[in-house]
mmCIF file of C-alpha atoms in Angstrom:
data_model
loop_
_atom_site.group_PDB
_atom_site.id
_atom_site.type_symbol
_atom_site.label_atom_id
_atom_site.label_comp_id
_atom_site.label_asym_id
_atom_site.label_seq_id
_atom_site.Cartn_x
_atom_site.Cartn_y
_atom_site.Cartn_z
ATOM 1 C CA UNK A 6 2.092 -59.947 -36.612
ATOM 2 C CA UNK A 7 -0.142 -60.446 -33.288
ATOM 3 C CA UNK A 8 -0.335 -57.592 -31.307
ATOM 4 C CA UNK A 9 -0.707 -58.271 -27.329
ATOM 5 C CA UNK A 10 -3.202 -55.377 -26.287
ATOM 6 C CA UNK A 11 -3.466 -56.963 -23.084
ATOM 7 C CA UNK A 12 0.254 -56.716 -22.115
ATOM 8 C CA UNK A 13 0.096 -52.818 -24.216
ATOM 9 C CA UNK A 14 -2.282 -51.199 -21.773
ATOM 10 C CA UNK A 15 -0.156 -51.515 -18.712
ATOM 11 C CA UNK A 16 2.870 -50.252 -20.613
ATOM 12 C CA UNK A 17 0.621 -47.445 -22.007
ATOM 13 C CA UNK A 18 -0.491 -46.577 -19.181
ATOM 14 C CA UNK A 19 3.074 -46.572 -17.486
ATOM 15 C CA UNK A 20 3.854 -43.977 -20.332
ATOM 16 C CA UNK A 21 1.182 -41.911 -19.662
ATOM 17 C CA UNK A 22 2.044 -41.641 -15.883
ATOM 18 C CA UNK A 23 5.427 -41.085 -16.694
ATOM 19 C CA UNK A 24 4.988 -38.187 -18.857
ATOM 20 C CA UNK A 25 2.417 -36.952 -16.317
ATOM 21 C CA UNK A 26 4.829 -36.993 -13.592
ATOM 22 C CA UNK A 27 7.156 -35.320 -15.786
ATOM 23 C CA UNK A 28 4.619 -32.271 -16.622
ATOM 24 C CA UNK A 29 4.103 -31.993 -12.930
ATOM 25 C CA UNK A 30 7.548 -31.418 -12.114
ATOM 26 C CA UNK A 31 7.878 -28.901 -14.911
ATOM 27 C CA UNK A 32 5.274 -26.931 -13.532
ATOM 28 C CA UNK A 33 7.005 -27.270 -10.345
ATOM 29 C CA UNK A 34 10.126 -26.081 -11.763
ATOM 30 C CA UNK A 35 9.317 -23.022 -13.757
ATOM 31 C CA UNK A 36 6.484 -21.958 -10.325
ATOM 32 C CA UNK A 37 9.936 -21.734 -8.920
ATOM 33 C CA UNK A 38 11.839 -20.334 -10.828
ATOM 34 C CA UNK A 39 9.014 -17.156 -11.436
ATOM 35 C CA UNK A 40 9.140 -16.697 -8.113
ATOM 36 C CA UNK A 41 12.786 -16.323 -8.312
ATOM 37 C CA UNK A 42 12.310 -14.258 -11.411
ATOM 38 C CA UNK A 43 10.226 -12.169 -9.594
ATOM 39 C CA UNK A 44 12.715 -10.729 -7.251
ATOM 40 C CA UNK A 45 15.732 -11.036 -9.671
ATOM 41 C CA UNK A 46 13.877 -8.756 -12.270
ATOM 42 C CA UNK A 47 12.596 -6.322 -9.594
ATOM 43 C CA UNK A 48 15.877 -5.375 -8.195
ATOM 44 C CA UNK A 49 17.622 -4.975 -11.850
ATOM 45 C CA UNK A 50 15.260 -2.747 -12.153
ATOM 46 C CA UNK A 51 15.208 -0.656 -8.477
ATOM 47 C CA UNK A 52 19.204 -0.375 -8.905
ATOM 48 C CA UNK A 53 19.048 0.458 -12.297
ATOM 49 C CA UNK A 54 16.931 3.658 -10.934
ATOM 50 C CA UNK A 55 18.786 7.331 -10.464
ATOM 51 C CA UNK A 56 16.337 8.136 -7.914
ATOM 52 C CA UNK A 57 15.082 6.113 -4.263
ATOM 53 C CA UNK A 58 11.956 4.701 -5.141
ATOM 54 C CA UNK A 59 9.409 4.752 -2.219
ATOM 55 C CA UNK A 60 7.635 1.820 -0.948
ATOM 56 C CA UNK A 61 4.315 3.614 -2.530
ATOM 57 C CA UNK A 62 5.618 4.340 -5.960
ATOM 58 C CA UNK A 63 5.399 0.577 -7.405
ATOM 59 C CA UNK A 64 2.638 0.410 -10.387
ATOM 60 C CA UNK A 65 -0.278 -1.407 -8.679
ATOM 61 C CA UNK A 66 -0.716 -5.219 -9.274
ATOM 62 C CA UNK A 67 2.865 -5.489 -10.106
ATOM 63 C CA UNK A 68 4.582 -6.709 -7.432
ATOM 64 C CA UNK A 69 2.900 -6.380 -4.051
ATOM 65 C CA UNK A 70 -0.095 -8.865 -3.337
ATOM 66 C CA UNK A 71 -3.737 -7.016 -3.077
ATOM 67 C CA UNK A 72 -4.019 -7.195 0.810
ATOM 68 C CA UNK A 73 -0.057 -5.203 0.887
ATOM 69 C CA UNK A 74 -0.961 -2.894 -1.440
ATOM 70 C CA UNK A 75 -3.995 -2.454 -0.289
ATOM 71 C CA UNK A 76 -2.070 -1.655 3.546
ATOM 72 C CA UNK A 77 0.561 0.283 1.200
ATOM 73 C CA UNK A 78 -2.406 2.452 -0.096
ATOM 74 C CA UNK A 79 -3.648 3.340 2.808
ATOM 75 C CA UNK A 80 -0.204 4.325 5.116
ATOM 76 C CA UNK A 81 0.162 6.486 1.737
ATOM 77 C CA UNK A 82 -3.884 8.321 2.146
ATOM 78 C CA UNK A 83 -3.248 8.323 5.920
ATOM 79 C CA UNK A 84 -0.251 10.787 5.752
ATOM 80 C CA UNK A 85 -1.341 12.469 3.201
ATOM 81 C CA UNK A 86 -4.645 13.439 5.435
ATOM 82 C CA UNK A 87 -3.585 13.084 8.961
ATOM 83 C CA UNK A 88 -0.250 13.663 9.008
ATOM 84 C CA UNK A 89 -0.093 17.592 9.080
ATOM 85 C CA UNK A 90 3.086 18.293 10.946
ATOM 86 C CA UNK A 91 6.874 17.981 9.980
ATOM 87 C CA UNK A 92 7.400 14.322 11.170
ATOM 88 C CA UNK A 93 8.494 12.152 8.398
ATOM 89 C CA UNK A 94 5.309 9.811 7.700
ATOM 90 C CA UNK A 95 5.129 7.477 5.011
ATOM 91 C CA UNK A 96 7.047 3.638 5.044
ATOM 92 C CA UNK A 97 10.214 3.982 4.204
ATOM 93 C CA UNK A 98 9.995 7.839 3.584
ATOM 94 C CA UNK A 99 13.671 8.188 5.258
ATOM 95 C CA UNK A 100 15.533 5.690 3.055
ATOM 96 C CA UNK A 101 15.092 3.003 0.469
ATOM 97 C CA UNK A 102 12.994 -0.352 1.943
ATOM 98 C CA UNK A 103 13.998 -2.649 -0.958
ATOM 99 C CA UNK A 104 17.627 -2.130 -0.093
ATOM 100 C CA UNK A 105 17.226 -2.045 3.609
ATOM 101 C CA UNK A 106 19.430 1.517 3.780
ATOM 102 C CA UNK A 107 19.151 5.576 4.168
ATOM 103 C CA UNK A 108 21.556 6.588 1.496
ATOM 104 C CA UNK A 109 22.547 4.454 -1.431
ATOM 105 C CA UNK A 110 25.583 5.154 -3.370
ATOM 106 C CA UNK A 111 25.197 6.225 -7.283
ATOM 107 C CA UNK A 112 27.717 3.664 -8.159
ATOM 108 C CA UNK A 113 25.839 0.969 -6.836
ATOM 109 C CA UNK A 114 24.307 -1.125 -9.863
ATOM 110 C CA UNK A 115 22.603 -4.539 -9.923
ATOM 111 C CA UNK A 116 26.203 -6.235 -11.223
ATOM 112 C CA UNK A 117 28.475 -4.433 -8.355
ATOM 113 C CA UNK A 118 25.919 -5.127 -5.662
ATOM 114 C CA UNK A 119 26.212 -8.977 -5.896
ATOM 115 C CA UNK A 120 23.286 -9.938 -5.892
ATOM 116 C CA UNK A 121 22.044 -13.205 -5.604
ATOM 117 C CA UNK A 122 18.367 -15.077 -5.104
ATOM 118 C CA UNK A 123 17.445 -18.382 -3.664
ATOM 119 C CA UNK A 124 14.257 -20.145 -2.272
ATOM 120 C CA UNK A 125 14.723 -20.418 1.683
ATOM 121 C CA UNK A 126 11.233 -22.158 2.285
ATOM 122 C CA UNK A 127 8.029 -22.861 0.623
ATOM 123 C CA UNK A 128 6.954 -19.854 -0.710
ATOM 124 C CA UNK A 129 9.702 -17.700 0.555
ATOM 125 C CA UNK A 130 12.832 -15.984 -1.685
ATOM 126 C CA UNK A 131 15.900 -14.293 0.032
ATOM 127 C CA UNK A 132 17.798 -11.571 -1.864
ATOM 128 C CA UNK A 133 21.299 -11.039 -0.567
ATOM 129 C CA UNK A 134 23.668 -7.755 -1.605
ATOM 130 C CA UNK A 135 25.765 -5.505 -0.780
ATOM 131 C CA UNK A 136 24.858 -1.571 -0.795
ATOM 132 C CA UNK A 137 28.283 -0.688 -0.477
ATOM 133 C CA UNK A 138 30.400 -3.204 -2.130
ATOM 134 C CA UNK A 139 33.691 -1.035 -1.657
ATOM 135 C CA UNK A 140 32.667 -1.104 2.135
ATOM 136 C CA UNK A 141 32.889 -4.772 3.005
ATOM 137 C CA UNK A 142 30.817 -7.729 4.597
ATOM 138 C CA UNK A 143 29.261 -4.363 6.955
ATOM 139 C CA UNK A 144 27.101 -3.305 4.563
ATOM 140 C CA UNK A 145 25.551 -6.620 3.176
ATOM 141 C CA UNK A 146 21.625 -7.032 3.242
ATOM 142 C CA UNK A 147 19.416 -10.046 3.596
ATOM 143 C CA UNK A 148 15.620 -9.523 3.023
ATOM 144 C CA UNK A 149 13.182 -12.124 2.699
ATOM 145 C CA UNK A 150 10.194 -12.222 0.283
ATOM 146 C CA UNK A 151 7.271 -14.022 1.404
ATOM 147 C CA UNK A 152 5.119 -15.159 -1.898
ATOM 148 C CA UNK A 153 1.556 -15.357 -2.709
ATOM 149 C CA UNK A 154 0.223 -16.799 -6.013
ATOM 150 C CA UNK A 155 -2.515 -14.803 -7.256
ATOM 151 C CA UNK A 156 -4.592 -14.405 -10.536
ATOM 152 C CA UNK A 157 -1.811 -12.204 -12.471
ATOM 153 C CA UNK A 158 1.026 -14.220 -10.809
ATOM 154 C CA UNK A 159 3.853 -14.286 -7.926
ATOM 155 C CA UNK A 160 2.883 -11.007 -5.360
ATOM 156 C CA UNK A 161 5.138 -10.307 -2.414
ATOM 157 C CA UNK A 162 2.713 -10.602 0.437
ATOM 158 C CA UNK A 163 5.738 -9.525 2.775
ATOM 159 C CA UNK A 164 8.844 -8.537 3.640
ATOM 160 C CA UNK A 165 10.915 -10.080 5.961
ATOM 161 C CA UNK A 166 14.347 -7.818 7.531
ATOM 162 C CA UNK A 167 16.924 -8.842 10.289
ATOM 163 C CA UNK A 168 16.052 -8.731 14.503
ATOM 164 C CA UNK A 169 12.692 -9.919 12.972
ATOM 165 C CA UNK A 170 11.201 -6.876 11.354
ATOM 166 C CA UNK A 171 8.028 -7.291 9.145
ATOM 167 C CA UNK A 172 6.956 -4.839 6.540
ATOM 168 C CA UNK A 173 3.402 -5.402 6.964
ATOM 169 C CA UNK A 174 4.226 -4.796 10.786
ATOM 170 C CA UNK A 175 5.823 -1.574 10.287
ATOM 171 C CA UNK A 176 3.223 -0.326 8.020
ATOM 172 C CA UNK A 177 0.266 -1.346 10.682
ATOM 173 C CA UNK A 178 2.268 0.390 13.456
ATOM 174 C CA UNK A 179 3.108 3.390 11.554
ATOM 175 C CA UNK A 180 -1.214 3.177 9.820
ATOM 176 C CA UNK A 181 -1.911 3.370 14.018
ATOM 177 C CA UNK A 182 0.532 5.651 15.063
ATOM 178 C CA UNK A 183 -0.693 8.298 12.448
ATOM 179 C CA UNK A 184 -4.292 7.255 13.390
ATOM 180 C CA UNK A 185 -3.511 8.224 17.286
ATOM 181 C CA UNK A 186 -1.360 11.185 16.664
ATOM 182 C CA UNK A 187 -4.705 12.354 14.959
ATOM 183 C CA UNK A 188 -7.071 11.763 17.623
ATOM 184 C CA UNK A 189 -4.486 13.842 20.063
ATOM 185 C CA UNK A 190 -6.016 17.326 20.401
ATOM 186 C CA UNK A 191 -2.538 17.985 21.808
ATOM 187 C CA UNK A 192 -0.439 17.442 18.981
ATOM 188 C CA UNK A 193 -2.533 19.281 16.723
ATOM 189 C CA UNK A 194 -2.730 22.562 18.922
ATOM 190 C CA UNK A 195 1.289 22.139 19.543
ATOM 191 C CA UNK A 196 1.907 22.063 16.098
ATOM 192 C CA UNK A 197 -0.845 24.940 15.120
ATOM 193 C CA UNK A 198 -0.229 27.368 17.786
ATOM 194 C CA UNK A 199 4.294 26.424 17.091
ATOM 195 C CA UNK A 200 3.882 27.714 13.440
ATOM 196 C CA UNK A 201 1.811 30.960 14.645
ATOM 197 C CA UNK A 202 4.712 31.466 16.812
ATOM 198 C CA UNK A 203 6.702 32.036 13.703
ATOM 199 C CA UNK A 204 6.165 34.208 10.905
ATOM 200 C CA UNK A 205 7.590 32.201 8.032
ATOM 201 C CA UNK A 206 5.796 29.093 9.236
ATOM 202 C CA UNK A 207 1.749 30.614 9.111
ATOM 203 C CA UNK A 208 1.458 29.120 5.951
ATOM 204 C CA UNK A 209 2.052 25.554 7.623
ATOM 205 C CA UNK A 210 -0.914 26.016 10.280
ATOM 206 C CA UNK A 211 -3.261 25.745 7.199
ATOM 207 C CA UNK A 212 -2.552 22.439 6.800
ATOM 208 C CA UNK A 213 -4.868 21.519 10.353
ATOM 209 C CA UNK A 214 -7.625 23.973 8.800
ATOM 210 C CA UNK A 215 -11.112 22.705 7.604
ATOM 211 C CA UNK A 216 -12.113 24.752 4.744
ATOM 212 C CA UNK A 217 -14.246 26.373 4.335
ATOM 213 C CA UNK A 218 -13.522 28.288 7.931
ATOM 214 C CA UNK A 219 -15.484 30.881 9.779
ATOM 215 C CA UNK A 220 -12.984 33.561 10.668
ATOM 216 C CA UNK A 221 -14.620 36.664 13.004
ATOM 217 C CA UNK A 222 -12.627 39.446 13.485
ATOM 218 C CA UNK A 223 -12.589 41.601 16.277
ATOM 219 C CA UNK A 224 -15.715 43.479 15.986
ATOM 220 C CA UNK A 225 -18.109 40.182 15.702
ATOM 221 C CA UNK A 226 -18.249 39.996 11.347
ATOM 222 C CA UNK A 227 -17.824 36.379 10.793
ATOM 223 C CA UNK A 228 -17.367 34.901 7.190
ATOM 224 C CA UNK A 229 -16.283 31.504 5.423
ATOM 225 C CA UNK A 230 -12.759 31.555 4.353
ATOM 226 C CA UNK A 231 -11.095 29.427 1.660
ATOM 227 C CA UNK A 232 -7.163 28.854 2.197
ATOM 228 C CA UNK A 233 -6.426 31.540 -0.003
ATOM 229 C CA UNK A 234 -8.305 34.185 0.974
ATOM 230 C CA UNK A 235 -5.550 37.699 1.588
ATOM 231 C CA UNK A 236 -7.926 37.933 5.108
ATOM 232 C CA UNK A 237 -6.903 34.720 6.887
ATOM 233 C CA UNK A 238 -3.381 34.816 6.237
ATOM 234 C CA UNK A 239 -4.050 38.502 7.742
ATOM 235 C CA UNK A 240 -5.912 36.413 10.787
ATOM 236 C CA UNK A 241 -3.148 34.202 11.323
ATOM 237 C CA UNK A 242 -0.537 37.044 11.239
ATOM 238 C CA UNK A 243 -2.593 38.646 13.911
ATOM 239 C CA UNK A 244 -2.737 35.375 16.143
ATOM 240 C CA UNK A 245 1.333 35.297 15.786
ATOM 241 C CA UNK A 246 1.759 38.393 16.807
ATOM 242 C CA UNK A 247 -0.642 37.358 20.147
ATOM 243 C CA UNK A 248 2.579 35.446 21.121
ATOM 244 C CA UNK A 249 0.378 32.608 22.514
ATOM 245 C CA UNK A 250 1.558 30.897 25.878
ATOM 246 C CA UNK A 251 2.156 27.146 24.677
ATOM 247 C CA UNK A 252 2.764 25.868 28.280
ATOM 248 C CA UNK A 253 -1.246 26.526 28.894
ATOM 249 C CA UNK A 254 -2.202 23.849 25.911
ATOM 250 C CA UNK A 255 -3.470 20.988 26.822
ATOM 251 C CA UNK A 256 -1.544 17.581 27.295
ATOM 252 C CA UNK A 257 -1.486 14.555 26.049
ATOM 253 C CA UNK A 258 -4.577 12.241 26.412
ATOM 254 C CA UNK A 259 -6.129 15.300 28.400
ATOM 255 C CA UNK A 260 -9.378 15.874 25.679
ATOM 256 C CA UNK A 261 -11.210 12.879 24.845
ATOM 257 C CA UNK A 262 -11.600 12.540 20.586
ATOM 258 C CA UNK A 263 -15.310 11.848 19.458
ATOM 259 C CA UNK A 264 -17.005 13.033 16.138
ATOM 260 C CA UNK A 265 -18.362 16.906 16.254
ATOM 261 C CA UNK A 266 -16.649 17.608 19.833
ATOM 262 C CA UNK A 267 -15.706 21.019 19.823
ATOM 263 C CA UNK A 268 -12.735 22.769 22.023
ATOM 264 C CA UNK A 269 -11.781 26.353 21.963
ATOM 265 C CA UNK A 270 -8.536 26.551 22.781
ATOM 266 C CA UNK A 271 -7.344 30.673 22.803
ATOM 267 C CA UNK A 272 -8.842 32.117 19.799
ATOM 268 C CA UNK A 273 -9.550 28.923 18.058
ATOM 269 C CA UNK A 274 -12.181 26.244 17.560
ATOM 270 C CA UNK A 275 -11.019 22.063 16.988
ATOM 271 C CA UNK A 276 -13.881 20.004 16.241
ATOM 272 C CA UNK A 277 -13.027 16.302 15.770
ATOM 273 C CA UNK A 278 -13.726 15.256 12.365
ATOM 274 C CA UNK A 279 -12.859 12.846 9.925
ATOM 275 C CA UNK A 280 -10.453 10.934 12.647
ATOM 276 C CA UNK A 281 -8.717 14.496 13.097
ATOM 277 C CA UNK A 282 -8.880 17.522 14.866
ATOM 278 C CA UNK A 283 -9.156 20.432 12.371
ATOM 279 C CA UNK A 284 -9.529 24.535 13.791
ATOM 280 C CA UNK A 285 -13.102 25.100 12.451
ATOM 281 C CA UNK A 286 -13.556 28.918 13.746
ATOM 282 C CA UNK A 287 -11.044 31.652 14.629
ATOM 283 C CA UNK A 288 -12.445 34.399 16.564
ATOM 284 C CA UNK A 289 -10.080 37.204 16.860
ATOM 285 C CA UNK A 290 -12.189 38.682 19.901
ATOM 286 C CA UNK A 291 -10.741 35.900 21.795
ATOM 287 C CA UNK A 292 -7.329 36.318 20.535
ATOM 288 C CA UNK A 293 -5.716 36.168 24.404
ATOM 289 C CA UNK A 294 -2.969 33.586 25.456
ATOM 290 C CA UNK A 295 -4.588 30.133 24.733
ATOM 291 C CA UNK A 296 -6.299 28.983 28.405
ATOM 292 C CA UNK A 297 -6.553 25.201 28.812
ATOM 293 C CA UNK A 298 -9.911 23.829 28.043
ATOM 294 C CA UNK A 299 -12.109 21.709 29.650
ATOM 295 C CA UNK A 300 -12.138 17.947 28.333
#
């Protein structure tokens, strides 16, 4: 039996691109389908949770791209070092950002919640539920997942909520509001000289202290204090007890911020340091009502 290579090739060939079509769309296919794995498995997991999990508390590399969690990272170090008064900081710190809500219900499980996952655009995966199930259509959520392919996978690289919200937004606002709340000699004396003003609060104006600080009493001995030293807490008792005039602090974009500046304010030294005003020295010779300082 003859075989015809010539007429062969062009049918092998045919197979070959055949097959290699086929392997592409495969690949297509199952790129999909992670990505809708992705968020499917996520949220089994979030609802399966007793507890609100905070936008922070995912295990790094797991589910947010490296430039999110690298923005995620550093809303988290920002309030933990800048943020020194009793605003809520931290995204999402007032509710639960995966489920777009405040309170979630401890009924509410992955099954009840009906939740479904489809593509919406190249790259892009939108998770509808229902927080409240019992509730009605009032309660349903719609939040988009915008996908990056990286090394270990599918990474959300954002978030996408209703009247156009963007987690990445959010977190950049919130990263600058903390960073100009900081730089606001204003707020930080408000706060300080607020908690010296009440006795069960002192322990709360040690948060805008930079240890170690010089503390001088009122006959001129100065020494270095660390935060848990029995004489500053007596210093700060002493300062309460001043009953400070808060209507002579300064206002709002009053002091310009730059590194080292130093502004006595009453009985107490700021110096601008580390993108934050800190009380650096309190002299209890000068323990008067606060006067307003010069900028």
């Amino acid at each position: 039996m003859n075989i015809n290579k010539k007429r062969l090739l062009p049918i092998g060939v045919g197979l070959f691109a055949f097959a290699a079509i086929g392997l592409l769309a495969d690949k297509a296919w199952s790129e999909k389908q992670q990505q809708l794995d992705l968020i499917t498995n996520f949220y089994k997991d979030h609802m399966a949770r007793p507890e609100i999990r905070q936008a922070s508390q995912l295990p790094a590399g797991a589910f947010y791209s490296a430039e999110l969690e690298a923005l995620v990272d550093a809303n988290l170090q920002l309030c933990d070092s800048l943020s020194r008064g009793d605003d809520i900081c931290g995204y999402g710190a007032d509710g639960d950002v995966f489920l777009d809500t405040q309170e979630v219900p401890p009924s509410l499980d992955f099954e009840r919640s009906h939740f479904q996952v489809a593509r919406v655009g190249e790259n892009t995966v939108e998770a509808t539920f229902n927080v409240y199930p019992d509730m009605g259509s009032a309660y349903e959520r719609q939040i988009r997942y915008v996908l990056v392919k990286e090394d270990a996978g599918w990474r959300v690289d954002d978030m996408l909520y209703g009247q156009g919200r963007s987690m990445r937004e959010e977190i950049k606002q919130e990263n600058d509001a903390v960073l100009a709340r900081a730089r606001e000699l204003a707020d930080a004396a408000g706060w300080v000289f607020n908690y010296l003003g009440n006795e069960d609060m002192l322990d709360r104006a040690a948060r805008f202290i930079a240890f170690p600080v010089q503390v001088c009493d009122q006959y001129g001995a100065c020494a270095a204090l660390k935060r848990d030293d029995v004489v500053l807490l007596q210093a700060l008792d002493a300062l309460g007890h001043n009953n400070p005039d808060l209507t002579t602090l300064p206002k709002a974009g009053e002091v310009s911020a730059s590194e080292g500046k130093v502004v006595a304010i009453g009985a107490l030294d700021f110096t601008f340091r580390n993108k934050a005003w800190w009380v650096t020295k309190i002299d209890l010779r000068r323990s008067s009502s606060p006067l307003r300082p010069n900028p």
